[in-house]
Coordinates of C-alpha atoms in Angstrom, one line a residue:
X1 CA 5.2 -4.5 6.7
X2 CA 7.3 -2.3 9.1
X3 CA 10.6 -3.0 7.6
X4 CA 9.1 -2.6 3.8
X5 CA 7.7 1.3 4.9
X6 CA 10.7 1.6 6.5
X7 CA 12.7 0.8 3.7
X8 CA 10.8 2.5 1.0
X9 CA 11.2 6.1 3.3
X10 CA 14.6 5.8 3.1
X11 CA 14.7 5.1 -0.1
X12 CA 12.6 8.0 -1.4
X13 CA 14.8 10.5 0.9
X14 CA 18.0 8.9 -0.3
X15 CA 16.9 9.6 -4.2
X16 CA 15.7 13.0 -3.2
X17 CA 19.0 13.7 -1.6
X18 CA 20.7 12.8 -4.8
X19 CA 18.2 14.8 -6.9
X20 CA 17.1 12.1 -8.5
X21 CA 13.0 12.3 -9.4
X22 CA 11.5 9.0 -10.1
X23 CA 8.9 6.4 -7.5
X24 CA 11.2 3.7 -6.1
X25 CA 9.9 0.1 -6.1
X26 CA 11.2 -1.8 -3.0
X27 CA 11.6 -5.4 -2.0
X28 CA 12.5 -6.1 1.4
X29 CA 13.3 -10.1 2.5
X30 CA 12.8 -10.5 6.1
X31 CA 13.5 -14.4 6.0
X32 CA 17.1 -14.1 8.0
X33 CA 14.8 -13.2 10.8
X34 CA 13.7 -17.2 10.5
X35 CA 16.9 -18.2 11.1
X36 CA 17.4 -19.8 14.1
X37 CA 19.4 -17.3 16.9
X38 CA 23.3 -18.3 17.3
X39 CA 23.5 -18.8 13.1
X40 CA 24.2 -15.5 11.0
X41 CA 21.7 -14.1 9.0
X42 CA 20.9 -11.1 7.0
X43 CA 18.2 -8.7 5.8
X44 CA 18.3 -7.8 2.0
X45 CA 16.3 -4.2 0.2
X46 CA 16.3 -4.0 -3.3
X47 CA 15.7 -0.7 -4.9
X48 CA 14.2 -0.3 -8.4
X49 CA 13.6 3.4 -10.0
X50 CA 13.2 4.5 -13.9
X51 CA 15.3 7.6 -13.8
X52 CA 15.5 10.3 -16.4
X53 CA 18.6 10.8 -18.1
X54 CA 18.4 14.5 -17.7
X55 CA 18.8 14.0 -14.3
X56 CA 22.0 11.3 -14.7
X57 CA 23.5 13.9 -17.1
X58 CA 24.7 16.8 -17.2
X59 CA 22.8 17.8 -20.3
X60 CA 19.9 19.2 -19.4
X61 CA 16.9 18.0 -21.4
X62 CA 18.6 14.8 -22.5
X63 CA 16.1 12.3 -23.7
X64 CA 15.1 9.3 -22.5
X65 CA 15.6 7.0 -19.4
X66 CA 17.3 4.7 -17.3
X67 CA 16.0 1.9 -14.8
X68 CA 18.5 1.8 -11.8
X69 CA 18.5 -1.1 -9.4
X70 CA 20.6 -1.3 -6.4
X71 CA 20.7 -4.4 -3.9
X72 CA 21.9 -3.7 0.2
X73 CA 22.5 -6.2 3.1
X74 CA 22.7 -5.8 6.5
X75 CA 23.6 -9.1 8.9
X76 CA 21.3 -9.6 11.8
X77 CA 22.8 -9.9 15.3
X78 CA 23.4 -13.9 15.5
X79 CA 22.6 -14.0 18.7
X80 CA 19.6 -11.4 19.6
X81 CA 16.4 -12.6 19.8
X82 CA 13.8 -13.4 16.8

């Protein structure tokens, strides 16, 4: 639950940042953290937001929309503890 509000905050001020106005939905897997410690294993966030195309374009007013997804990874430290 920690990682998930975690990820969903920094998704939200990352959109912000980029001006874009729309409620991201998030998926965080957590399984790597099952992995046993001294094999790799990694942490994935998925980002989904419905994004107006007035804020994509330049054109202001432009109709209609666009669903963005975006997929990140980060490895876990093979050998700290689970």
């Amino acid at each position: 639950a920690q990682a998930q509000a975690a990820a969903r905050a920094s998704a939200e001020t990352a959109l912000r940042s980029d001006g874009l106005d729309c409620t991201p939905v998030v998926s965080v897997n957590t399984a790597g953290f099952t992995v046993p410690v001294g094999q790799p294993a990694q942490v994935t966030a998925t980002v989904t937001c419905t994004v107006r195309l007035s804020d994509l374009t330049a054109v202001p007013g432009m109709p209609g929309a666009r669903t963005l997804t975006a997929t990140v990874a980060s490895a876990l430290d093979p050998y700290r503890a689970r």
